[in-house]
Short mmCIF file of C-alpha atoms and ligand atoms in Angstrom, two decimals:
data_model
loop_
_atom_site.label_atom_id
_atom_site.label_comp_id
_atom_site.label_asym_id
_atom_site.label_seq_id
_atom_site.Cartn_x
_atom_site.Cartn_y
_atom_site.Cartn_z
CA MET Y 18 -5.58 -25.18 20.05
CA THR Y 19 -4.81 -28.72 19.15
CA GLU Y 20 -1.33 -30.13 19.82
CA THR Y 21 0.89 -31.21 16.95
CA ILE Y 22 2.35 -34.77 17.46
CA GLY Y 23 5.58 -36.44 16.16
CA PHE Y 24 6.68 -35.39 12.79
CA CYS Y 25 7.08 -31.67 12.25
CA GLN Y 26 8.61 -30.18 9.07
CA GLU Y 27 8.73 -26.32 8.37
CA THR Y 28 9.86 -24.89 5.23
CA ARG Y 29 11.50 -21.41 6.22
CA ALA Y 30 12.14 -18.86 3.38
CA GLU Y 31 15.89 -17.96 2.83
CA SER Y 32 17.08 -14.40 3.14
CA CYS Y 33 16.86 -12.75 -0.39
CA GLY Y 34 15.81 -9.90 -2.52
CA PHE Y 35 12.37 -10.23 -4.13
CA VAL Y 36 11.80 -8.41 -7.68
CA LEU Y 37 8.32 -7.91 -8.76
CA PHE Y 38 8.12 -7.17 -12.64
CA GLY Y 39 4.55 -5.89 -13.47
CA ALA Y 40 4.16 -4.18 -10.00
CA THR Y 41 1.18 -1.95 -11.10
CA GLY Y 42 -0.79 -4.88 -12.78
CA ASP Y 43 -3.92 -6.66 -11.85
CA LEU Y 44 -2.12 -9.88 -10.50
CA ALA Y 45 0.53 -8.00 -8.41
CA GLY Y 46 -2.31 -5.62 -7.06
CA ARG Y 47 -4.73 -8.35 -6.00
CA LYS Y 48 -2.24 -11.13 -5.10
CA ILE Y 49 1.48 -10.54 -4.96
CA ILE Y 50 1.57 -7.49 -3.01
CA PRO Y 51 -0.79 -8.45 -0.30
CA ALA Y 52 0.97 -11.76 -0.10
CA LEU Y 53 4.32 -10.07 0.50
CA PHE Y 54 2.69 -7.83 3.09
CA GLY Y 55 1.16 -10.80 4.48
CA LEU Y 56 4.53 -12.81 4.89
CA CYS Y 57 6.10 -9.70 6.48
CA GLU Y 58 2.90 -9.04 8.87
CA LYS Y 59 2.97 -12.93 10.01
CA LYS Y 60 6.66 -12.87 10.58
CA LEU Y 61 7.08 -15.49 7.76
CA ALA Y 62 9.31 -13.36 5.60
CA PRO Y 63 12.98 -14.10 5.81
CA GLU Y 64 15.24 -12.16 7.99
CA LYS Y 65 17.01 -10.33 5.23
CA PHE Y 66 14.33 -9.47 2.86
CA TYR Y 67 14.08 -6.57 0.44
CA ILE Y 68 11.67 -5.97 -2.42
CA VAL Y 69 11.97 -4.09 -5.51
CA MET Y 70 8.72 -3.56 -7.52
CA ALA Y 71 9.28 -2.55 -11.05
CA ALA Y 72 6.67 -1.57 -13.73
CA ARG Y 73 6.33 0.98 -16.78
CA THR Y 74 4.40 3.42 -15.06
CA PRO Y 75 6.12 6.49 -13.39
CA LEU Y 76 5.39 6.52 -9.82
CA ASP Y 77 6.83 8.88 -7.35
CA ARG Y 78 7.33 7.55 -3.68
CA GLY Y 79 3.94 9.23 -2.28
CA ALA Y 80 1.94 7.71 -5.14
CA PHE Y 81 3.85 4.26 -4.84
CA GLU Y 82 3.30 4.00 -1.06
CA SER Y 83 -0.37 4.90 -1.28
CA ARG Y 84 -0.79 2.34 -4.10
CA LEU Y 85 0.61 -0.26 -1.71
CA TRP Y 86 -1.92 0.79 0.95
CA ASP Y 87 -4.56 0.39 -1.55
CA CYS Y 88 -3.60 -3.10 -2.52
CA VAL Y 89 -3.09 -4.09 1.14
CA THR Y 90 -6.32 -2.86 2.47
CA LYS Y 91 -8.40 -4.02 -0.42
CA ALA Y 92 -7.09 -7.55 0.00
CA GLY Y 93 -8.78 -7.40 3.88
CA PHE Y 94 -5.77 -6.17 5.99
CA THR Y 95 -6.11 -3.43 8.50
CA PRO Y 96 -2.43 -2.76 8.90
CA SER Y 97 -1.24 -0.67 11.93
CA PRO Y 98 0.93 2.45 11.00
CA GLU Y 99 3.93 0.53 12.26
CA SER Y 100 3.29 -2.55 10.44
CA PHE Y 101 2.83 -0.69 7.12
CA SER Y 102 5.98 1.29 7.89
CA ALA Y 103 7.79 -1.71 8.42
CA PHE Y 104 6.71 -3.22 5.13
CA ILE Y 105 7.25 -0.05 3.18
CA ALA Y 106 10.77 0.31 4.56
CA ARG Y 107 11.75 -2.76 2.90
CA THR Y 108 10.07 -1.89 -0.38
CA GLU Y 109 11.16 0.30 -3.31
CA TYR Y 110 9.78 1.09 -6.86
CA LEU Y 111 11.91 1.27 -10.10
CA ARG Y 112 10.60 2.49 -13.25
CA ALA Y 113 11.02 -0.26 -15.94
CA ASP Y 114 11.69 -0.34 -19.55
CA TYR Y 115 11.85 -3.93 -20.10
CA ASP Y 116 13.14 -3.80 -23.72
CA SER Y 117 16.06 -1.69 -22.50
CA GLU Y 118 19.21 -3.34 -21.32
CA ASP Y 119 20.02 -0.22 -19.57
CA PHE Y 120 17.19 -0.92 -17.23
CA TYR Y 121 18.56 -4.37 -16.29
CA ARG Y 122 22.01 -3.03 -15.74
CA GLY Y 123 20.42 -0.31 -13.38
CA LEU Y 124 18.44 -3.01 -11.57
CA ALA Y 125 21.41 -5.16 -11.19
CA ALA Y 126 23.53 -2.28 -9.61
CA ARG Y 127 20.63 -1.57 -7.36
CA LEU Y 128 20.47 -5.15 -6.36
CA ALA Y 129 24.03 -5.23 -5.46
CA ALA Y 130 23.65 -2.32 -3.36
CA LEU Y 131 20.95 -3.59 -1.60
CA ASP Y 132 22.54 -6.87 -1.22
CA ALA Y 133 25.72 -5.08 0.37
CA GLY Y 134 23.65 -2.75 2.44
CA ALA Y 135 21.86 -5.77 3.94
CA GLY Y 136 25.00 -7.99 4.15
CA ALA Y 137 23.14 -10.63 2.01
CA LYS Y 138 24.37 -12.90 -0.82
CA LYS Y 139 23.37 -12.46 -4.24
CA LYS Y 140 20.02 -14.65 -3.84
CA HIS Y 141 17.28 -13.07 -5.95
CA LEU Y 142 13.62 -14.19 -6.85
CA PHE Y 143 12.01 -12.50 -10.03
CA TYR Y 144 8.28 -12.72 -10.05
CA LEU Y 145 7.21 -12.06 -13.81
CA ALA Y 146 3.61 -10.66 -13.23
CA THR Y 147 3.77 -9.41 -16.71
CA PRO Y 148 1.97 -10.79 -19.84
CA PRO Y 149 3.56 -14.25 -20.77
CA ALA Y 150 5.16 -12.86 -24.08
CA ALA Y 151 7.41 -10.98 -22.12
CA PHE Y 152 8.79 -14.00 -20.05
CA GLY Y 153 11.20 -15.12 -22.47
CA PRO Y 154 12.82 -11.68 -23.34
CA ILE Y 155 12.90 -10.59 -19.70
CA ALA Y 156 14.67 -13.80 -18.95
CA GLY Y 157 17.05 -13.29 -21.71
CA LYS Y 158 17.83 -9.49 -20.49
CA LEU Y 159 18.28 -10.86 -16.92
CA LYS Y 160 20.77 -13.57 -17.90
CA ALA Y 161 22.48 -11.02 -20.20
CA CYS Y 162 23.12 -8.56 -17.36
CA GLY Y 163 24.40 -11.21 -15.07
CA LEU Y 164 21.29 -11.70 -12.92
CA LEU Y 165 20.14 -15.23 -13.58
CA SER Y 166 23.20 -16.75 -11.95
CA ASP Y 167 24.29 -20.52 -12.70
CA PRO Y 168 22.58 -22.61 -10.35
CA ALA Y 169 25.59 -24.61 -9.93
CA ASP Y 170 27.37 -21.76 -8.09
CA CYS Y 171 25.52 -22.61 -4.71
CA SER Y 172 26.42 -19.62 -2.55
CA CYS Y 173 24.15 -17.54 -4.71
CA TRP Y 174 20.82 -18.26 -6.94
CA SER Y 175 18.37 -16.69 -8.91
CA ARG Y 176 14.79 -17.84 -9.58
CA LEU Y 177 11.94 -16.93 -11.97
CA ILE Y 178 8.31 -17.35 -10.99
CA ILE Y 179 5.78 -17.15 -13.70
CA GLU Y 180 2.00 -17.45 -13.60
CA LYS Y 181 -0.58 -18.77 -15.95
CA PRO Y 182 -1.85 -18.07 -18.57
CA TYR Y 183 1.11 -20.18 -20.01
CA GLY Y 184 0.45 -19.62 -23.57
CA SER Y 185 -2.92 -20.63 -25.25
CA SER Y 186 -2.05 -24.09 -27.04
CA PRO Y 187 0.53 -26.78 -26.47
CA GLU Y 188 2.42 -25.10 -29.27
CA SER Y 189 2.36 -21.66 -27.71
CA ALA Y 190 3.37 -23.23 -24.29
CA ALA Y 191 6.05 -24.88 -25.48
CA ALA Y 192 7.30 -21.58 -27.26
CA LEU Y 193 7.05 -19.84 -23.87
CA ASP Y 194 9.07 -22.87 -22.54
CA ALA Y 195 11.63 -22.62 -25.20
CA GLY Y 196 12.15 -18.79 -24.49
CA LEU Y 197 12.98 -19.73 -21.04
CA GLU Y 198 15.16 -22.56 -21.71
CA THR Y 199 18.31 -20.74 -22.91
CA PRO Y 200 18.48 -18.13 -20.24
CA ALA Y 201 17.15 -20.27 -17.14
CA THR Y 202 17.30 -24.12 -16.20
CA GLU Y 203 14.01 -25.92 -15.20
CA SER Y 204 15.27 -25.97 -11.99
CA GLN Y 205 15.29 -22.09 -11.75
CA VAL Y 206 11.77 -22.03 -13.08
CA TYR Y 207 8.69 -21.79 -10.53
CA ARG Y 208 5.41 -22.13 -12.28
CA ILE Y 209 2.50 -20.95 -10.07
CA ASP Y 210 -0.89 -22.52 -9.91
CA HIS Y 211 -1.95 -21.18 -6.57
CA PHE Y 212 -4.55 -23.90 -5.89
CA THR Y 213 -1.61 -26.16 -4.83
CA GLY Y 214 -0.79 -23.55 -2.07
CA LYS Y 215 -4.20 -23.75 -0.55
CA GLU Y 216 -4.26 -25.15 2.78
CA THR Y 217 -6.84 -27.83 2.75
CA VAL Y 218 -5.20 -28.98 -0.73
CA GLN Y 219 -2.00 -29.54 1.30
CA ASN Y 220 -4.21 -31.45 3.88
CA VAL Y 221 -5.49 -33.88 1.41
CA MET Y 222 -2.06 -35.41 0.64
CA ALA Y 223 -1.22 -35.28 4.32
CA LEU Y 224 -4.51 -37.08 5.34
CA ARG Y 225 -4.06 -39.76 2.72
CA ALA Y 226 -0.44 -40.31 3.48
CA ALA Y 227 -0.84 -40.40 7.28
CA ASN Y 228 -4.15 -42.27 7.56
CA ARG Y 229 -4.10 -45.78 5.95
CA VAL Y 230 -7.52 -46.47 6.94
CA PHE Y 231 -8.45 -43.86 3.86
CA ASP Y 232 -5.94 -44.65 1.39
CA ALA Y 233 -6.49 -48.06 1.70
CA THR Y 234 -10.29 -47.77 0.13
CA TRP Y 235 -9.04 -44.89 -2.28
CA ASN Y 236 -9.65 -47.07 -5.37
CA ASN Y 237 -11.93 -48.46 -7.84
CA LYS Y 238 -12.74 -51.49 -5.45
CA PHE Y 239 -14.49 -49.04 -3.13
CA ILE Y 240 -14.98 -45.61 -4.82
CA ASP Y 241 -17.71 -45.32 -7.23
CA HIS Y 242 -16.97 -42.02 -8.57
CA VAL Y 243 -15.21 -38.76 -7.86
CA GLN Y 244 -16.75 -35.11 -8.03
CA LEU Y 245 -15.04 -31.83 -8.21
CA THR Y 246 -16.83 -28.73 -7.57
CA VAL Y 247 -15.03 -25.14 -8.30
CA PHE Y 248 -17.74 -22.70 -7.92
CA GLU Y 249 -17.35 -18.74 -7.75
CA GLU Y 250 -19.76 -16.38 -6.76
CA LEU Y 251 -18.16 -13.61 -8.68
CA GLY Y 252 -18.52 -13.00 -12.17
CA LEU Y 253 -15.81 -10.81 -14.49
CA GLU Y 254 -15.03 -8.29 -11.86
CA GLY Y 255 -13.75 -5.70 -14.44
CA ARG Y 256 -11.54 -8.57 -15.89
CA ALA Y 257 -13.22 -8.74 -19.36
CA GLY Y 258 -9.72 -7.99 -20.96
CA PHE Y 259 -8.25 -10.99 -19.70
CA PHE Y 260 -11.12 -13.28 -19.52
CA GLU Y 261 -12.60 -12.52 -23.23
CA HIS Y 262 -9.33 -14.35 -24.20
CA MET Y 263 -9.25 -17.25 -22.03
CA GLY Y 264 -12.76 -18.36 -21.10
CA LEU Y 265 -13.29 -20.61 -18.04
CA ALA Y 266 -11.95 -23.74 -19.55
CA ARG Y 267 -8.47 -22.11 -20.26
CA ASP Y 268 -8.47 -19.92 -17.03
CA MET Y 269 -9.52 -22.88 -14.58
CA MET Y 270 -8.47 -26.12 -16.28
CA SER Y 271 -5.03 -26.13 -14.40
CA HIS Y 272 -6.70 -25.67 -11.16
CA ILE Y 273 -8.94 -28.45 -11.97
CA LEU Y 274 -6.37 -31.01 -12.75
CA GLN Y 275 -4.19 -29.99 -9.93
CA LEU Y 276 -7.20 -30.89 -7.53
CA ALA Y 277 -7.74 -34.11 -9.28
CA ALA Y 278 -4.20 -35.22 -9.04
CA ILE Y 279 -4.01 -34.06 -5.41
CA ALA Y 280 -6.70 -36.33 -4.84
CA ALA Y 281 -6.24 -39.18 -6.98
CA MET Y 282 -2.57 -39.69 -7.68
CA ASP Y 283 -0.64 -42.37 -6.14
CA LEU Y 284 1.20 -41.22 -3.02
CA PRO Y 285 4.60 -40.47 -3.87
CA ALA Y 286 7.87 -41.87 -2.16
CA SER Y 287 8.26 -38.58 -0.40
CA PHE Y 288 7.19 -34.87 -0.71
CA LYS Y 289 10.48 -34.29 -2.17
CA ALA Y 290 9.76 -32.30 -5.51
CA ASP Y 291 10.94 -35.10 -7.82
CA ASP Y 292 9.16 -37.95 -6.22
CA PHE Y 293 5.99 -35.78 -6.02
CA LYS Y 294 6.37 -34.51 -9.65
CA ALA Y 295 7.04 -38.10 -10.92
CA GLU Y 296 4.16 -39.58 -9.30
CA LYS Y 297 1.82 -36.53 -10.44
CA LYS Y 298 3.08 -37.19 -13.93
CA ARG Y 299 2.28 -40.79 -13.91
CA PHE Y 300 -1.35 -40.04 -12.75
CA PHE Y 301 -1.78 -37.25 -15.70
CA GLU Y 302 -0.45 -39.83 -18.17
CA SER Y 303 -3.03 -42.43 -17.22
CA ILE Y 304 -5.87 -39.81 -17.74
CA ARG Y 305 -7.85 -41.05 -20.85
CA PRO Y 306 -7.63 -38.42 -23.44
CA LEU Y 307 -10.89 -37.15 -24.24
CA THR Y 308 -11.99 -37.35 -28.02
CA ARG Y 309 -14.13 -34.56 -29.69
CA GLU Y 310 -17.00 -37.07 -29.57
CA ALA Y 311 -16.48 -37.32 -25.91
CA VAL Y 312 -16.50 -33.74 -25.43
CA THR Y 313 -19.98 -33.39 -27.18
CA GLU Y 314 -21.32 -36.16 -25.37
CA ARG Y 315 -19.88 -35.62 -21.72
CA SER Y 316 -19.46 -32.04 -21.43
CA VAL Y 317 -21.48 -28.88 -21.24
CA ARG Y 318 -20.28 -25.40 -21.61
CA ALA Y 319 -22.44 -22.34 -20.71
CA ARG Y 320 -22.46 -18.71 -19.71
CA TYR Y 321 -24.19 -16.69 -17.32
CA GLU Y 322 -27.06 -14.70 -18.45
CA SER Y 323 -25.66 -11.19 -17.91
CA TYR Y 324 -22.28 -11.79 -19.22
CA ALA Y 325 -22.69 -10.01 -22.57
CA SER Y 326 -23.68 -6.72 -20.58
CA GLU Y 327 -20.45 -6.84 -18.42
CA PRO Y 328 -18.20 -3.98 -19.23
CA GLY Y 329 -15.79 -4.82 -21.90
CA VAL Y 330 -17.32 -7.78 -23.41
CA ALA Y 331 -17.23 -7.78 -27.30
CA PRO Y 332 -20.75 -8.07 -29.06
CA GLY Y 333 -21.20 -11.50 -30.02
CA SER Y 334 -18.60 -12.89 -27.65
CA ALA Y 335 -18.82 -16.82 -27.36
CA VAL Y 336 -16.92 -17.06 -24.20
CA GLU Y 337 -17.90 -19.72 -21.60
CA THR Y 338 -18.20 -19.05 -18.00
CA PHE Y 339 -19.07 -22.50 -16.93
CA LEU Y 340 -17.94 -25.87 -17.91
CA ALA Y 341 -18.97 -29.60 -16.57
CA PHE Y 342 -17.46 -32.66 -17.83
CA SER Y 343 -16.27 -36.19 -16.94
CA PHE Y 344 -13.21 -38.15 -17.45
CA TYR Y 345 -11.63 -41.56 -16.80
CA VAL Y 346 -8.32 -42.49 -15.36
CA ASP Y 347 -6.89 -45.64 -16.81
CA ASN Y 348 -4.75 -46.95 -13.93
CA ASP Y 349 -5.19 -49.99 -11.82
CA ARG Y 350 -6.57 -48.01 -8.87
CA TRP Y 351 -9.06 -45.77 -10.75
CA ARG Y 352 -10.03 -47.98 -13.95
CA GLY Y 353 -13.72 -47.61 -14.52
CA VAL Y 354 -14.35 -44.75 -11.93
CA PRO Y 355 -15.73 -41.63 -13.61
CA PHE Y 356 -14.41 -38.21 -12.44
CA TYR Y 357 -17.20 -35.62 -12.86
CA VAL Y 358 -16.26 -31.84 -12.72
CA ARG Y 359 -18.15 -28.78 -12.64
CA ALA Y 360 -16.61 -25.29 -12.62
CA GLY Y 361 -18.15 -21.84 -13.16
CA LYS Y 362 -18.24 -18.21 -12.36
CA LYS Y 363 -21.67 -16.73 -10.72
CA THR Y 364 -22.83 -19.97 -9.43
CA GLY Y 365 -24.59 -18.23 -6.46
CA GLU Y 366 -21.69 -19.43 -3.89
CA LYS Y 367 -18.18 -19.75 -3.40
CA ARG Y 368 -17.31 -23.52 -2.96
CA THR Y 369 -14.47 -25.53 -4.01
CA CYS Y 370 -14.83 -29.13 -3.18
CA ILE Y 371 -13.69 -32.62 -3.90
CA LYS Y 372 -15.95 -35.54 -3.20
CA LEU Y 373 -14.92 -39.17 -3.20
CA VAL Y 374 -18.23 -41.25 -3.28
CA TYR Y 375 -17.97 -44.80 -1.81
CA LYS Y 376 -19.93 -47.62 -3.67
CA LYS Y 377 -23.22 -48.74 -2.55
CA PRO Y 378 -23.49 -51.99 -0.38
CA ASP Y 379 -23.44 -54.97 -2.73
CA ARG Y 380 -24.25 -57.76 -0.11
CA GLY Y 381 -25.95 -58.10 3.10
CA ILE Y 382 -29.40 -56.54 3.98
CA PHE Y 383 -29.08 -53.55 1.89
CA LYS Y 384 -27.98 -55.25 -1.12
CA ASP Y 385 -31.35 -54.50 -2.82
CA VAL Y 386 -32.61 -51.58 -1.03
CA ASP Y 387 -31.64 -48.17 -2.19
CA ILE Y 388 -30.28 -45.97 0.57
CA GLY Y 389 -28.28 -43.63 -1.53
CA TYR Y 390 -24.58 -43.22 -1.32
CA PRO Y 391 -23.75 -43.99 2.33
CA ASN Y 392 -20.26 -42.94 2.53
CA VAL Y 393 -19.05 -39.69 0.77
CA PHE Y 394 -15.60 -38.35 1.69
CA SER Y 395 -15.71 -34.49 1.29
CA PHE Y 396 -12.90 -32.24 1.27
CA ASN Y 397 -14.11 -28.59 1.22
CA ILE Y 398 -10.99 -26.41 -0.06
CA GLN Y 399 -12.70 -23.42 0.51
CA PRO Y 400 -14.37 -20.94 1.85
CA ASP Y 401 -15.07 -23.24 5.01
CA GLU Y 402 -12.16 -25.39 5.10
CA LYS Y 403 -13.63 -28.72 6.39
CA ILE Y 404 -13.25 -32.72 5.74
CA SER Y 405 -16.24 -34.74 6.22
CA PHE Y 406 -17.25 -38.54 5.89
CA SER Y 407 -20.71 -39.25 5.75
CA LEU Y 408 -21.97 -42.95 7.08
CA ILE Y 409 -25.11 -44.86 7.71
CA SER Y 410 -26.00 -45.41 11.41
CA LYS Y 411 -28.70 -47.02 13.17
CA HIS Y 412 -31.55 -44.69 14.04
CA PRO Y 413 -31.93 -44.71 17.97
CA GLY Y 414 -34.96 -46.85 18.91
CA PRO Y 415 -36.71 -50.10 18.96
CA LYS Y 416 -36.76 -50.30 15.31
CA LEU Y 417 -34.03 -51.35 12.70
CA CYS Y 418 -33.83 -48.30 10.60
CA PHE Y 419 -31.01 -46.32 9.62
CA THR Y 420 -30.10 -42.47 9.37
CA PRO Y 421 -27.13 -40.74 7.61
CA ARG Y 422 -24.62 -39.13 9.54
CA SER Y 423 -21.70 -37.26 9.10
CA MET Y 424 -18.52 -37.02 10.90
CA ALA Y 425 -16.59 -33.66 10.53
CA VAL Y 426 -13.51 -32.00 10.98
CA ASP Y 427 -13.70 -28.25 10.82
CA TYR Y 428 -10.12 -27.57 9.60
CA ARG Y 429 -10.44 -23.84 9.53
CA THR Y 430 -10.97 -23.08 13.01
CA GLU Y 431 -7.96 -25.25 14.00
CA ALA Y 432 -5.96 -23.76 11.12
CA GLU Y 433 -6.71 -20.08 12.20
CA GLU Y 434 -5.74 -20.73 15.70
CA ALA Y 435 -2.23 -21.51 14.29
CA THR Y 436 0.32 -18.63 14.46
CA GLY Y 437 1.25 -17.31 10.90
CA PHE Y 438 -1.08 -19.63 8.84
CA PRO Y 439 -0.09 -18.47 5.38
CA THR Y 440 -2.60 -17.94 2.49
CA ASP Y 441 -1.91 -19.77 -0.87
CA TYR Y 442 0.21 -17.06 -2.22
CA GLU Y 443 2.21 -16.47 0.86
CA ARG Y 444 3.01 -20.31 1.13
CA LEU Y 445 4.10 -20.51 -2.39
CA LEU Y 446 6.34 -17.65 -2.20
CA ILE Y 447 7.86 -19.15 1.03
CA GLU Y 448 8.44 -22.37 -0.87
CA ALA Y 449 9.97 -20.45 -3.85
CA MET Y 450 12.16 -18.46 -1.59
CA ALA Y 451 13.34 -21.87 0.23
CA GLY Y 452 14.10 -23.56 -3.20
CA ASP Y 453 11.52 -26.15 -2.98
CA GLN Y 454 9.71 -26.74 -6.26
CA THR Y 455 7.17 -29.60 -5.02
CA LEU Y 456 4.22 -27.18 -5.31
CA PHE Y 457 4.87 -25.77 -8.60
CA LEU Y 458 4.26 -27.03 -12.04
CA SER Y 459 6.67 -28.78 -14.26
CA ALA Y 460 6.90 -28.14 -17.88
CA PHE Y 461 5.17 -31.44 -18.48
CA GLU Y 462 2.08 -30.40 -16.59
CA VAL Y 463 1.55 -27.25 -18.40
CA LYS Y 464 1.92 -29.05 -21.69
CA PHE Y 465 -0.60 -31.89 -20.43
CA MET Y 466 -2.86 -29.22 -19.52
CA TRP Y 467 -2.95 -27.85 -23.02
CA GLU Y 468 -3.22 -31.37 -24.67
CA PHE Y 469 -6.16 -32.17 -22.15
CA LEU Y 470 -8.03 -28.88 -23.23
CA ALA Y 471 -7.22 -29.31 -27.22
CA PRO Y 472 -10.52 -31.36 -28.01
CA PHE Y 473 -12.68 -28.91 -25.92
CA LEU Y 474 -11.24 -26.20 -27.82
CA ALA Y 475 -11.35 -27.78 -31.29
CA ALA Y 476 -14.90 -29.16 -30.70
CA TRP Y 477 -16.05 -25.77 -29.57
CA LYS Y 478 -14.50 -24.07 -32.57
CA GLU Y 479 -15.14 -26.73 -35.22
CA ALA Y 480 -18.66 -27.97 -34.49
CA PRO Y 481 -20.17 -25.06 -32.15
CA GLY Y 482 -23.87 -26.42 -33.34
CA GLU Y 483 -22.97 -29.90 -31.73
CA ASN Y 484 -21.24 -28.19 -28.78
CA PRO Y 485 -23.86 -25.34 -27.95
CA LEU Y 486 -23.09 -22.51 -25.51
CA TYR Y 487 -25.94 -22.82 -22.96
CA SER Y 488 -27.07 -20.01 -20.65
CA TYR Y 489 -27.74 -20.03 -16.79
CA ALA Y 490 -29.37 -17.74 -14.63
CA ASP Y 491 -26.96 -15.54 -12.60
CA GLY Y 492 -26.41 -17.10 -9.04
CA SER Y 493 -27.64 -20.58 -10.54
CA PRO Y 494 -25.41 -23.64 -10.23
CA GLY Y 495 -25.25 -23.89 -14.12
CA PRO Y 496 -27.55 -24.73 -16.84
CA ALA Y 497 -29.84 -27.64 -16.32
CA ARG Y 498 -27.81 -29.80 -18.92
CA ALA Y 499 -24.97 -29.55 -16.78
CA ALA Y 500 -27.06 -30.70 -13.55
CA GLU Y 501 -27.88 -33.95 -15.68
CA LEU Y 502 -24.46 -34.83 -16.79
CA PRO Y 503 -23.83 -37.54 -14.46
CA ASN Y 504 -27.38 -38.72 -14.99
CA ILE Y 505 -26.05 -40.32 -18.16
CA ASP Y 506 -24.23 -42.89 -15.91
CA GLY Y 507 -27.11 -43.03 -13.42
CA ARG Y 508 -25.26 -40.71 -10.84
CA SER Y 509 -26.11 -37.22 -9.65
CA TRP Y 510 -24.19 -34.25 -8.03
CA LEU Y 511 -24.08 -34.40 -4.43
C1 BG6 X 630 -7.51 -17.56 -10.89
C2 BG6 X 630 -8.38 -17.38 -12.18
O1 BG6 X 630 -6.51 -18.31 -11.60
O2 BG6 X 630 -8.19 -18.30 -9.99
C3 BG6 X 630 -9.49 -16.49 -11.62
O3 BG6 X 630 -7.87 -16.38 -13.04
C4 BG6 X 630 -10.37 -17.37 -10.61
O4 BG6 X 630 -10.62 -16.30 -12.69
C5 BG6 X 630 -9.32 -17.61 -9.43
O5 BG6 X 630 -11.38 -16.39 -9.94
C6 BG6 X 630 -10.17 -18.26 -8.42
O6 BG6 X 630 -9.09 -18.35 -7.39
P1 BG6 X 630 -9.50 -18.29 -5.87
O7 BG6 X 630 -8.38 -18.59 -4.90
O8 BG6 X 630 -10.10 -17.33 -5.52
O9 BG6 X 630 -10.67 -19.57 -5.68
#
């Protein structure tokens, strides 16, 4: 196990009550409940911590506990009887009627009793794993029943966590925000994009900030282009009801933009939320908006072959499961450097990575010789968390010939050794319980995402003939047309 050096900062979750709305839904089952269990299991949960789960479905205690067991074990945990008992002892279920004030009054009374029992202050985190249309109404009723306390009163707090889809257009996202604005302040709203909680995503920033040698070359003087790949091996996995309304672009664009920002934004003055968000905002504002023409020329949408026969897919559905495109960032650092993106489902592999591809030599003995791109900085975000840098070295022997080499840090091995290494959702829940919004999205970022998407959606709707939906074989890295996308500029995917 490697030693840490110097600076070491730990965010600790504050004691609180955690209320999960939509507890029987897909998001809660796949992500939130396992993350809550993980926090308890890894001793990352705060000292005084209870969990109230609420949903419309009536569940008796036995059914509730067996549901929790299923969620936790399906997520890959193998809990001992003791650790599972310790988890369920912190947890209770309430049948919810989201429209009725009686439900919220009952909840308020229950939380007050639990706080009193735990000797805890009134500090509540409400995770709304519900359809987005319910965000505003739920927040309004929480407020009306005294459950969204005024953040000015610092001996207690209440926060809301919400998760995408944040609407389906800039207008509907603004309407969702408007629904939250009256009952809650921006400082109480935590918008999750779980990619920001991934360990290696955090490391991109840490590495840039700590190693001047890298960040000094992180610009258009040295970098030729940037590649982002977000490939998934899985297809729909029974989520047609959700995905048929979303498509890949709506589903994944927030993740793509967050990865781009973490890799390419200027370093913030500090990792405090205000500094971090201000710098990220500047980066997004520098992205050149795509026109509909640019979408047609420089993007490819596609769908895997067996999509139409997935359960729940509507006949004639034209939903994309793959998107490739390129964009530019018009600031001093990145002017003229293309960013190529490809993201897709059923691509034969799970791979999320960022590659910064350095320019070829423009002087000296290699000026006129093609040695490809000698230097590539690769961040493998998942599944094999690894950072590598490729370079050209002399081939051993009497001749002067060169050979590509790679220096790699296998990040996962080291990280796994560390005690209590949190997953993306676990980390974000800790941050929310600590009141740190650095890794959460601002209203601006959500609005920006929809504005950025708008020309794609318009081009596909209004000119489907010019923007066809290509097909790709299940398990392949997308259609040939996407493979060729960087060729327009004389480049190729690495
Ligand atoms: C979610 C999308 O936000 O991210 C899913 O809704 C996608 O469609 C998932 O599969 C990918 O996340 P991860 O962490 O598994 O790479």
